[in-house]
């Protein structure tokens, strides 16, 4: 796939300034430390630049599209410019549409609602629930977890070859796994989809914050991502890509902004002419600040340079992998093998530890914020843990009391704002916890492991 692979020896830049970098948190054992945010895959901290841009714009905020006043016109310009910035960031085709949504989940549900009749959907069981579940009214084929990128392509090709050849079909695939961080062979999957007359949507929630995404180069039909994972936590997301299915679909939400003309009919009903543009799926007053923030993040990442950002992140990944390799009790989860290219997302289990207990100790005793659970990718995590992939589990809920064997995993994730000290502290803490055990007692409250204070 088209990801930049910066040379390992390229000089490593400083982290990009993010909010919260000086925030201190209390430790149960006494004292305070600066918080080490290592849960970027869930939500990344806001870039300082994004915050500054939003603060600078806020006094000029006004209603968009229909306001006659100066600030309304200014806000409308900024909103529409944000759309263009995102299109550039994603290297969209000239006739692609960029729709502002609330999140990746919202974007994929929008696309699911816009599928043509009788559309068949193909999705790997390894996907995040946001990619796995929105296709409820379509005929969905769930593909088994592949163990290599090549197997993923072969599995898809076989499934597409067996389908009814003439109807519409859509493949939904993630660019980078939110569990293993592994990169998926998007370009090859897109080629397979197109060879068999199917279209493809890329779930770039975990890819876009870490690597450049080129719609043209990858030759994907749509891309979805979330602002809050791209250092712009202001409640907006993106669906960008082919206009035709979106234009032909019923509006995602019906209301003002999506309608061009509404008139009473002689029979008492109402006739509606919907917009053909992205506005068709953006009914209601849009989240202008969210759109502006996403555009600001796109610019900031582009200006920082993905080659440099990737080089820095690879350096952090190596630090984590090398550090964890020295702890034999730790097993890093992987679908494609330990050396598969990945973004800064790693999940692991620790022999003899309940994952929720381990994550709670990292937080309470070291000020490190990671995540434990099944990461809204239950079938994948259960496959990787070797347990029954059919069974259910609550997102983030421990299934065993502290000290019992884990059925969940721990995920550490980082990105452009992460200083070396955070991953060094994390590796040191893992080593110490495994060697010495937790210094504090923990208990399970409402399904979560917490310090017994
Ligand atoms: C790969 C992937 N896709 C989709 C989503 C859903 O993103 P959101 O919660 O912003 O809708 C996530 C969130 O973790 C994700 O990791």
Short mmCIF file of C-alpha atoms and ligand atoms in Angstrom, two decimals:
data_model
loop_
_atom_site.label_atom_id
_atom_site.label_comp_id
_atom_site.label_asym_id
_atom_site.label_seq_id
_atom_site.Cartn_x
_atom_site.Cartn_y
_atom_site.Cartn_z
CA UNK A 1 0.00 0.00 0.00
CA UNK A 2 1.05 3.58 -0.38
CA UNK A 3 2.57 4.42 2.94
CA UNK A 4 5.78 6.33 3.26
CA UNK A 5 8.54 4.16 4.65
CA UNK A 6 11.03 6.62 6.06
CA UNK A 7 14.56 5.31 6.40
CA UNK A 8 15.29 4.06 9.90
CA UNK A 9 18.36 6.28 10.20
CA UNK A 10 16.51 9.47 9.30
CA UNK A 11 16.95 12.01 12.07
CA UNK A 12 14.10 11.80 14.56
CA UNK A 13 12.15 15.03 15.10
CA UNK A 14 10.65 16.33 18.34
CA UNK A 15 7.05 15.45 19.17
CA UNK A 16 4.47 17.91 17.89
CA UNK A 17 3.12 20.09 20.72
CA UNK A 18 -0.20 18.76 22.04
CA UNK A 19 -2.54 19.90 24.81
CA UNK A 20 -2.15 18.17 28.14
CA UNK A 21 1.57 17.58 27.83
CA UNK A 22 2.20 19.20 31.23
CA UNK A 23 -0.82 17.78 33.05
CA UNK A 24 0.11 15.96 36.24
CA UNK A 25 -1.88 13.15 37.83
CA UNK A 26 -1.74 11.69 41.35
CA UNK A 27 -0.23 8.26 42.02
CA UNK A 28 -1.80 5.91 44.60
CA UNK A 29 1.65 5.38 46.02
CA UNK A 30 2.05 9.14 46.64
CA UNK A 31 3.21 12.12 44.64
CA UNK A 32 2.35 13.19 41.11
CA UNK A 33 3.73 12.62 37.61
CA UNK A 34 3.04 14.12 34.24
CA UNK A 35 0.36 12.07 32.53
CA UNK A 36 1.61 9.71 29.83
CA UNK A 37 -1.27 9.55 27.32
CA UNK A 38 -0.73 6.23 25.55
CA UNK A 39 -4.27 5.70 24.29
CA UNK A 40 -4.00 7.64 21.04
CA UNK A 41 -5.83 4.91 19.11
CA UNK A 42 -8.97 5.72 21.10
CA UNK A 43 -8.62 9.52 21.07
CA UNK A 44 -5.46 11.53 20.48
CA UNK A 45 -4.82 14.78 22.35
CA UNK A 46 -5.52 17.98 20.43
CA UNK A 47 -2.58 19.47 18.61
CA UNK A 48 -1.67 22.82 20.15
CA UNK A 49 -1.85 24.24 16.63
CA UNK A 50 -5.43 22.99 16.20
CA UNK A 51 -6.42 24.49 19.55
CA UNK A 52 -4.79 27.82 18.65
CA UNK A 53 -6.48 27.91 15.25
CA UNK A 54 -9.87 27.16 16.78
CA UNK A 55 -9.34 29.80 19.49
CA UNK A 56 -8.35 32.37 16.86
CA UNK A 57 -11.44 31.60 14.78
CA UNK A 58 -13.93 31.32 17.68
CA UNK A 59 -14.71 35.08 17.97
CA UNK A 60 -15.55 35.10 14.25
CA UNK A 61 -17.81 32.05 14.47
CA UNK A 62 -21.15 32.54 12.76
CA UNK A 63 -24.00 30.60 11.16
CA UNK A 64 -23.06 29.08 7.83
CA UNK A 65 -24.62 28.94 4.35
CA UNK A 66 -27.70 31.08 4.80
CA UNK A 67 -26.52 33.90 7.02
CA UNK A 68 -26.25 37.32 5.36
CA UNK A 69 -23.87 38.85 7.89
CA UNK A 70 -20.12 39.24 7.55
CA UNK A 71 -19.27 36.55 10.10
CA UNK A 72 -21.72 34.15 8.45
CA UNK A 73 -20.00 34.68 5.13
CA UNK A 74 -16.59 34.29 6.71
CA UNK A 75 -17.67 31.08 8.48
CA UNK A 76 -19.20 29.72 5.28
CA UNK A 77 -15.91 30.37 3.46
CA UNK A 78 -13.92 28.66 6.21
CA UNK A 79 -16.31 25.69 6.26
CA UNK A 80 -16.10 25.19 2.51
CA UNK A 81 -12.33 25.76 2.53
CA UNK A 82 -12.07 23.07 5.21
CA UNK A 83 -13.75 20.69 2.76
CA UNK A 84 -11.14 21.55 0.12
CA UNK A 85 -8.30 21.13 2.62
CA UNK A 86 -9.54 17.64 3.53
CA UNK A 87 -9.87 16.76 -0.17
CA UNK A 88 -6.24 17.82 -0.68
CA UNK A 89 -5.10 15.96 2.43
CA UNK A 90 -6.69 12.78 1.07
CA UNK A 91 -5.54 13.46 -2.50
CA UNK A 92 -9.12 13.03 -3.70
CA UNK A 93 -10.20 12.90 -7.34
CA UNK A 94 -11.60 16.18 -8.67
CA UNK A 95 -15.19 14.91 -8.69
CA UNK A 96 -15.10 13.28 -5.24
CA UNK A 97 -17.35 14.58 -2.48
CA UNK A 98 -16.17 15.32 1.05
CA UNK A 99 -19.01 14.95 3.56
CA UNK A 100 -18.59 16.18 7.13
CA UNK A 101 -19.93 13.63 9.59
CA UNK A 102 -19.56 13.08 13.33
CA UNK A 103 -16.99 10.26 13.19
CA UNK A 104 -15.80 7.19 11.29
CA UNK A 105 -18.75 5.25 12.71
CA UNK A 106 -21.11 7.91 11.39
CA UNK A 107 -19.36 7.98 7.99
CA UNK A 108 -19.64 4.22 7.51
CA UNK A 109 -23.27 4.22 8.62
CA UNK A 110 -23.92 7.00 6.10
CA UNK A 111 -22.35 4.92 3.34
CA UNK A 112 -24.30 1.85 4.49
CA UNK A 113 -27.51 3.88 4.17
CA UNK A 114 -26.47 4.95 0.65
CA UNK A 115 -25.81 1.47 -0.75
CA UNK A 116 -27.67 0.70 -3.96
CA UNK A 117 -30.38 -1.94 -3.78
CA UNK A 118 -29.11 -5.53 -3.60
CA UNK A 119 -25.57 -4.41 -2.83
CA UNK A 120 -23.38 -7.19 -1.47
CA UNK A 121 -20.88 -6.22 1.21
CA UNK A 122 -17.60 -8.00 1.96
CA UNK A 123 -15.87 -7.37 5.23
CA UNK A 124 -13.16 -9.21 7.16
CA UNK A 125 -14.16 -10.44 10.61
CA UNK A 126 -11.05 -8.66 11.90
CA UNK A 127 -12.55 -5.21 11.48
CA UNK A 128 -13.47 -2.70 14.15
CA UNK A 129 -17.18 -2.89 14.95
CA UNK A 130 -17.65 0.43 13.12
CA UNK A 131 -16.73 -1.37 9.88
CA UNK A 132 -18.23 -4.72 10.83
CA UNK A 133 -21.73 -3.73 11.85
CA UNK A 134 -23.30 -0.88 9.82
CA UNK A 135 -24.29 -3.10 6.86
CA UNK A 136 -27.35 -4.59 8.48
CA UNK A 137 -29.77 -4.25 5.57
CA UNK A 138 -27.25 -5.47 3.00
CA UNK A 139 -26.24 -9.01 2.19
CA UNK A 140 -22.94 -9.23 4.09
CA UNK A 141 -20.20 -11.81 3.65
CA UNK A 142 -17.85 -11.94 6.63
CA UNK A 143 -14.39 -13.11 5.56
CA UNK A 144 -12.21 -15.19 7.85
CA UNK A 145 -9.18 -13.60 9.50
CA UNK A 146 -6.20 -13.87 7.14
CA UNK A 147 -2.75 -14.64 8.60
CA UNK A 148 -0.78 -12.74 5.92
CA UNK A 149 -1.55 -9.69 3.78
CA UNK A 150 -1.31 -11.94 0.69
CA UNK A 151 -3.86 -14.29 2.19
CA UNK A 152 -6.17 -11.32 2.75
CA UNK A 153 -6.04 -10.50 -0.95
CA UNK A 154 -6.55 -14.15 -1.97
CA UNK A 155 -9.48 -14.53 0.44
CA UNK A 156 -11.16 -11.43 -0.95
CA UNK A 157 -10.53 -12.46 -4.56
CA UNK A 158 -12.04 -15.88 -3.95
CA UNK A 159 -15.12 -14.44 -2.25
CA UNK A 160 -15.67 -11.86 -4.99
CA UNK A 161 -15.20 -14.45 -7.72
CA UNK A 162 -17.98 -16.53 -6.19
CA UNK A 163 -20.48 -13.69 -5.99
CA UNK A 164 -23.35 -12.96 -8.34
CA UNK A 165 -21.30 -11.00 -10.91
CA UNK A 166 -23.70 -8.28 -12.02
CA UNK A 167 -25.00 -6.61 -8.87
CA UNK A 168 -23.26 -3.81 -6.95
CA UNK A 169 -20.76 -4.83 -4.29
CA UNK A 170 -18.73 -3.04 -1.66
CA UNK A 171 -15.61 -4.12 0.23
CA UNK A 172 -14.91 -2.43 3.55
CA UNK A 173 -11.38 -2.65 4.91
CA UNK A 174 -9.28 -0.96 7.55
CA UNK A 175 -5.97 0.69 6.67
CA UNK A 176 -4.35 -0.02 10.03
CA UNK A 177 -5.77 -2.29 12.72
CA UNK A 178 -6.87 -0.61 15.93
CA UNK A 179 -5.76 -3.77 17.78
CA UNK A 180 -2.42 -4.76 16.28
CA UNK A 181 -1.56 -1.53 14.44
CA UNK A 182 -0.72 -3.69 11.42
CA UNK A 183 -1.06 -2.18 7.96
CA UNK A 184 -3.45 -3.86 5.55
CA UNK A 185 -2.68 -4.25 1.82
CA UNK A 186 -5.19 -1.61 0.81
CA UNK A 187 -3.99 -0.99 -2.73
CA UNK A 188 -3.97 -4.70 -3.53
CA UNK A 189 -7.42 -5.18 -1.98
CA UNK A 190 -8.71 -2.21 -3.99
CA UNK A 191 -7.30 -3.73 -7.18
CA UNK A 192 -8.97 -7.06 -6.36
CA UNK A 193 -12.27 -5.31 -5.64
CA UNK A 194 -12.20 -3.37 -8.90
CA UNK A 195 -11.17 -6.40 -10.98
CA UNK A 196 -14.33 -8.10 -9.76
CA UNK A 197 -16.58 -5.07 -10.29
CA UNK A 198 -16.82 -4.15 -6.60
CA UNK A 199 -16.09 -0.87 -4.86
CA UNK A 200 -14.06 -0.36 -1.73
CA UNK A 201 -14.25 1.92 1.31
CA UNK A 202 -11.16 2.44 3.42
CA UNK A 203 -11.61 2.78 7.17
CA UNK A 204 -8.70 5.13 7.76
CA UNK A 205 -9.51 5.89 11.42
CA UNK A 206 -6.14 4.47 12.49
CA UNK A 207 -4.22 5.07 9.27
CA UNK A 208 -4.83 8.76 8.56
CA UNK A 209 -3.27 10.01 11.85
CA UNK A 210 -0.06 8.08 11.10
CA UNK A 211 0.46 7.88 7.32
CA UNK A 212 -0.47 9.88 4.26
CA UNK A 213 -3.63 8.52 2.62
CA UNK A 214 -3.98 9.04 -1.13
CA UNK A 215 -7.38 8.14 -2.52
CA UNK A 216 -5.88 8.21 -6.01
CA UNK A 217 -2.80 6.16 -5.31
CA UNK A 218 -4.63 3.56 -3.25
CA UNK A 219 -7.47 3.71 -5.77
CA UNK A 220 -10.14 3.39 -3.11
CA UNK A 221 -13.67 4.61 -3.71
CA UNK A 222 -14.27 6.12 -0.26
CA UNK A 223 -12.29 6.96 2.84
CA UNK A 224 -13.62 7.47 6.35
CA UNK A 225 -11.80 8.89 9.38
CA UNK A 226 -12.43 10.70 12.68
CA UNK A 227 -11.21 14.12 13.83
CA UNK A 228 -10.68 13.04 17.44
CA UNK A 229 -8.07 10.46 16.39
CA UNK A 230 -6.40 13.03 14.13
CA UNK A 231 -5.62 15.50 16.94
CA UNK A 232 -8.84 17.49 16.31
CA UNK A 233 -11.31 16.42 19.03
CA UNK A 234 -14.17 18.73 18.07
CA UNK A 235 -16.81 16.18 17.12
CA UNK A 236 -16.43 15.80 13.38
CA UNK A 237 -15.47 13.08 10.94
CA UNK A 238 -15.12 12.58 7.21
CA UNK A 239 -16.57 10.47 4.45
CA UNK A 240 -14.85 11.30 1.16
CA UNK A 241 -15.11 9.67 -2.23
CA UNK A 242 -17.33 8.83 -5.19
CA UNK A 243 -20.30 11.15 -5.58
CA UNK A 244 -22.67 8.86 -7.50
CA UNK A 245 -23.95 6.51 -4.76
CA UNK A 246 -24.15 9.44 -2.34
CA UNK A 247 -26.04 11.59 -4.84
CA UNK A 248 -28.51 8.83 -5.66
CA UNK A 249 -29.24 7.93 -2.04
CA UNK A 250 -31.91 9.34 0.21
CA UNK A 251 -30.40 12.02 2.48
CA UNK A 252 -28.82 10.50 5.60
CA UNK A 253 -30.82 12.99 7.66
CA UNK A 254 -33.81 14.84 6.25
CA UNK A 255 -34.01 18.54 7.01
CA UNK A 256 -32.78 22.03 6.24
CA UNK A 257 -29.46 22.33 4.46
CA UNK A 258 -30.00 19.04 2.60
CA UNK A 259 -33.01 20.36 0.70
CA UNK A 260 -32.77 22.77 -2.23
CA UNK A 261 -36.51 23.38 -2.64
CA UNK A 262 -39.57 22.34 -0.64
CA UNK A 263 -43.14 23.04 -1.79
CA UNK A 264 -46.66 22.01 -0.81
CA UNK A 265 -48.40 19.83 -3.39
CA UNK A 266 -51.97 20.26 -4.50
CA UNK A 267 -52.85 16.98 -2.78
CA UNK A 268 -51.61 18.42 0.51
CA UNK A 269 -48.28 16.61 0.61
CA UNK A 270 -44.79 18.09 0.25
CA UNK A 271 -42.37 17.91 -2.68
CA UNK A 272 -38.67 18.06 -1.89
CA UNK A 273 -35.73 18.64 -4.18
CA UNK A 274 -32.58 17.47 -2.41
CA UNK A 275 -29.09 18.83 -3.02
CA UNK A 276 -26.76 16.72 -5.18
CA UNK A 277 -23.67 17.98 -3.36
CA UNK A 278 -22.25 16.84 -0.01
CA UNK A 279 -24.88 19.07 1.64
CA UNK A 280 -27.42 16.33 0.80
CA UNK A 281 -26.06 14.32 3.74
CA UNK A 282 -25.33 17.24 6.06
CA UNK A 283 -28.84 18.31 7.07
CA UNK A 284 -29.10 20.60 10.08
CA UNK A 285 -26.58 23.19 11.21
CA UNK A 286 -23.14 21.73 10.56
CA UNK A 287 -20.31 21.48 13.09
CA UNK A 288 -18.28 24.35 11.66
CA UNK A 289 -15.69 24.35 14.45
CA UNK A 290 -15.23 20.59 14.06
CA UNK A 291 -14.71 20.94 10.31
CA UNK A 292 -12.30 23.84 10.81
CA UNK A 293 -10.37 21.82 13.43
CA UNK A 294 -10.01 18.79 11.13
CA UNK A 295 -8.71 21.03 8.35
CA UNK A 296 -6.25 22.62 10.76
CA UNK A 297 -4.98 19.16 11.79
CA UNK A 298 -4.65 18.10 8.14
CA UNK A 299 -2.53 21.19 7.46
CA UNK A 300 -0.43 20.74 10.59
CA UNK A 301 0.39 17.10 9.80
CA UNK A 302 1.14 17.89 6.16
CA UNK A 303 3.42 20.77 7.16
CA UNK A 304 5.22 18.65 9.77
CA UNK A 305 5.77 16.11 6.99
CA UNK A 306 4.65 12.51 7.17
CA UNK A 307 8.16 11.22 6.37
CA UNK A 308 9.42 12.84 9.55
CA UNK A 309 6.39 11.80 11.59
CA UNK A 310 6.63 8.21 10.39
CA UNK A 311 10.36 8.09 11.19
CA UNK A 312 9.69 9.32 14.71
CA UNK A 313 6.84 6.89 15.26
CA UNK A 314 8.89 3.94 13.98
CA UNK A 315 11.59 4.91 16.47
CA UNK A 316 9.00 4.78 19.29
CA UNK A 317 7.60 1.47 18.03
CA UNK A 318 11.09 -0.06 18.07
CA UNK A 319 11.62 1.18 21.63
CA UNK A 320 8.38 -0.45 22.78
CA UNK A 321 8.98 -3.69 20.89
CA UNK A 322 12.59 -3.98 22.10
CA UNK A 323 11.57 -3.19 25.67
CA UNK A 324 8.70 -5.69 25.72
CA UNK A 325 10.88 -8.36 24.05
CA UNK A 326 12.98 -8.38 27.21
CA UNK A 327 9.96 -9.44 29.27
CA UNK A 328 9.25 -13.10 28.40
CA UNK A 329 5.85 -12.97 30.13
CA UNK A 330 4.62 -10.45 27.54
CA UNK A 331 3.09 -11.59 24.26
CA UNK A 332 2.43 -8.96 21.59
CA UNK A 333 -0.65 -9.77 19.51
CA UNK A 334 -0.25 -9.91 15.78
CA UNK A 335 -2.14 -11.26 12.80
CA UNK A 336 0.57 -10.90 10.17
CA UNK A 337 3.66 -11.70 12.28
CA UNK A 338 5.86 -9.74 14.68
CA UNK A 339 7.76 -7.89 11.96
CA UNK A 340 4.73 -6.78 9.96
CA UNK A 341 4.71 -3.03 9.27
CA UNK A 342 2.49 -1.25 11.77
CA UNK A 343 1.52 2.13 13.18
CA UNK A 344 2.04 3.06 16.83
CA UNK A 345 -0.61 0.70 18.17
CA UNK A 346 0.37 -2.51 19.99
CA UNK A 347 -1.79 -4.88 22.00
CA UNK A 348 -0.37 -7.49 24.33
CA UNK A 349 -1.15 -9.86 27.17
CA UNK A 350 0.96 -10.57 30.22
CA UNK A 351 1.20 -14.13 31.47
CA UNK A 352 -0.55 -14.55 34.82
CA UNK A 353 -2.07 -11.08 34.76
CA UNK A 354 -5.59 -9.91 34.23
CA UNK A 355 -5.33 -7.17 31.60
CA UNK A 356 -7.64 -4.82 33.45
CA UNK A 357 -5.55 -5.24 36.60
CA UNK A 358 -2.36 -4.54 34.65
CA UNK A 359 -3.80 -1.44 32.97
CA UNK A 360 -5.13 -0.17 36.31
CA UNK A 361 -1.69 -0.56 37.89
CA UNK A 362 -0.03 1.27 34.97
CA UNK A 363 -2.40 4.16 35.58
CA UNK A 364 -2.48 4.26 39.40
CA UNK A 365 1.20 3.58 40.05
CA UNK A 366 2.90 5.11 36.99
CA UNK A 367 0.49 7.74 35.60
CA UNK A 368 0.26 5.91 32.26
CA UNK A 369 -3.05 5.83 30.37
CA UNK A 370 -3.46 2.72 28.21
CA UNK A 371 -6.58 0.70 27.39
CA UNK A 372 -7.66 -2.84 28.18
CA UNK A 373 -10.46 -4.97 26.78
CA UNK A 374 -11.46 -6.14 23.33
CA UNK A 375 -11.15 -2.70 21.69
CA UNK A 376 -14.50 -2.87 19.83
CA UNK A 377 -13.02 -5.61 17.65
CA UNK A 378 -14.28 -8.63 19.60
CA UNK A 379 -13.87 -11.29 16.90
CA UNK A 380 -10.29 -10.19 16.13
CA UNK A 381 -9.09 -10.00 19.73
CA UNK A 382 -10.66 -13.33 20.56
CA UNK A 383 -8.97 -14.89 17.52
CA UNK A 384 -5.63 -13.43 18.58
CA UNK A 385 -6.08 -14.62 22.16
CA UNK A 386 -7.04 -18.06 20.92
CA UNK A 387 -10.43 -18.02 22.61
CA UNK A 388 -13.84 -18.55 21.06
CA UNK A 389 -14.27 -15.84 18.41
CA UNK A 390 -18.06 -16.24 18.46
CA UNK A 391 -18.51 -15.30 22.10
CA UNK A 392 -19.51 -11.86 23.26
CA UNK A 393 -17.86 -9.51 25.72
CA UNK A 394 -18.43 -5.98 26.90
CA UNK A 395 -16.13 -3.38 25.37
CA UNK A 396 -13.47 -2.67 27.99
CA UNK A 397 -14.96 -4.95 30.64
CA UNK A 398 -12.67 -7.39 32.46
CA UNK A 399 -13.86 -10.96 32.46
CA UNK A 400 -11.83 -12.14 35.41
CA UNK A 401 -11.01 -10.78 38.83
CA UNK A 402 -7.55 -9.28 39.48
CA UNK A 403 -4.91 -11.98 39.52
CA UNK A 404 -6.85 -14.41 37.30
CA UNK A 405 -5.83 -15.30 33.75
CA UNK A 406 -6.84 -12.63 31.25
CA UNK A 407 -9.34 -12.98 28.46
CA UNK A 408 -8.75 -9.40 27.41
CA UNK A 409 -5.71 -7.57 26.12
CA UNK A 410 -3.86 -4.34 26.91
CA UNK A 411 -3.30 -1.77 24.19
CA UNK A 412 -0.62 0.90 24.11
CA UNK A 413 -0.85 3.50 21.36
CA UNK A 414 0.95 6.71 20.58
CA UNK A 415 1.64 9.22 17.83
CA UNK A 416 2.91 12.60 16.78
CA UNK A 417 2.71 14.15 20.26
CA UNK A 418 4.36 11.34 22.22
CA UNK A 419 7.71 12.11 23.84
CA UNK A 420 10.30 9.32 24.26
CA UNK A 421 9.91 9.55 28.04
CA UNK A 422 6.32 8.25 27.86
CA UNK A 423 7.25 5.02 26.07
CA UNK A 424 10.38 4.64 28.21
CA UNK A 425 8.27 4.99 31.37
CA UNK A 426 5.79 2.49 29.95
CA UNK A 427 8.45 -0.13 29.16
CA UNK A 428 10.06 0.36 32.58
CA UNK A 429 6.68 0.03 34.30
CA UNK A 430 5.84 -3.20 32.46
CA UNK A 431 9.21 -4.65 33.45
CA UNK A 432 8.77 -3.61 37.09
CA UNK A 433 5.16 -4.80 37.41
CA UNK A 434 6.00 -8.21 35.97
CA UNK A 435 9.09 -8.53 38.17
CA UNK A 436 7.78 -7.10 41.46
CA UNK A 437 4.00 -7.23 41.13
CA UNK A 438 1.63 -4.36 41.85
CA UNK A 439 2.45 -2.23 44.88
CA UNK A 440 -1.21 -1.61 45.63
CA UNK A 441 -4.36 -3.67 46.05
CA UNK A 442 -7.06 -3.49 43.40
CA UNK A 443 -10.69 -4.56 43.24
CA UNK A 444 -13.34 -4.79 40.56
CA UNK A 445 -16.03 -2.10 40.67
CA UNK A 446 -18.75 -1.94 38.00
CA UNK A 447 -16.74 -4.25 35.79
CA UNK A 448 -13.53 -2.22 36.02
CA UNK A 449 -10.42 -2.87 38.03
CA UNK A 450 -9.64 0.09 40.32
CA UNK A 451 -7.28 0.76 43.23
CA UNK A 452 -8.82 -0.43 46.49
CA UNK A 453 -8.51 2.88 48.31
C1 LIG B 1 -10.20 1.14 12.88
C2 LIG B 1 -11.31 1.93 13.49
N1 LIG B 1 -12.41 2.16 12.77
C3 LIG B 1 -13.43 2.88 13.25
C4 LIG B 1 -13.40 3.39 14.51
C5 LIG B 1 -14.56 4.18 15.02
O1 LIG B 1 -14.16 5.49 15.20
P1 LIG B 1 -15.16 6.52 15.93
O2 LIG B 1 -15.35 5.98 17.30
O3 LIG B 1 -14.42 7.80 15.90
O4 LIG B 1 -16.39 6.53 15.14
C6 LIG B 1 -12.30 3.16 15.32
C7 LIG B 1 -12.25 3.67 16.71
O5 LIG B 1 -11.49 3.24 17.53
C8 LIG B 1 -11.22 2.43 14.79
O6 LIG B 1 -10.12 2.19 15.51
#
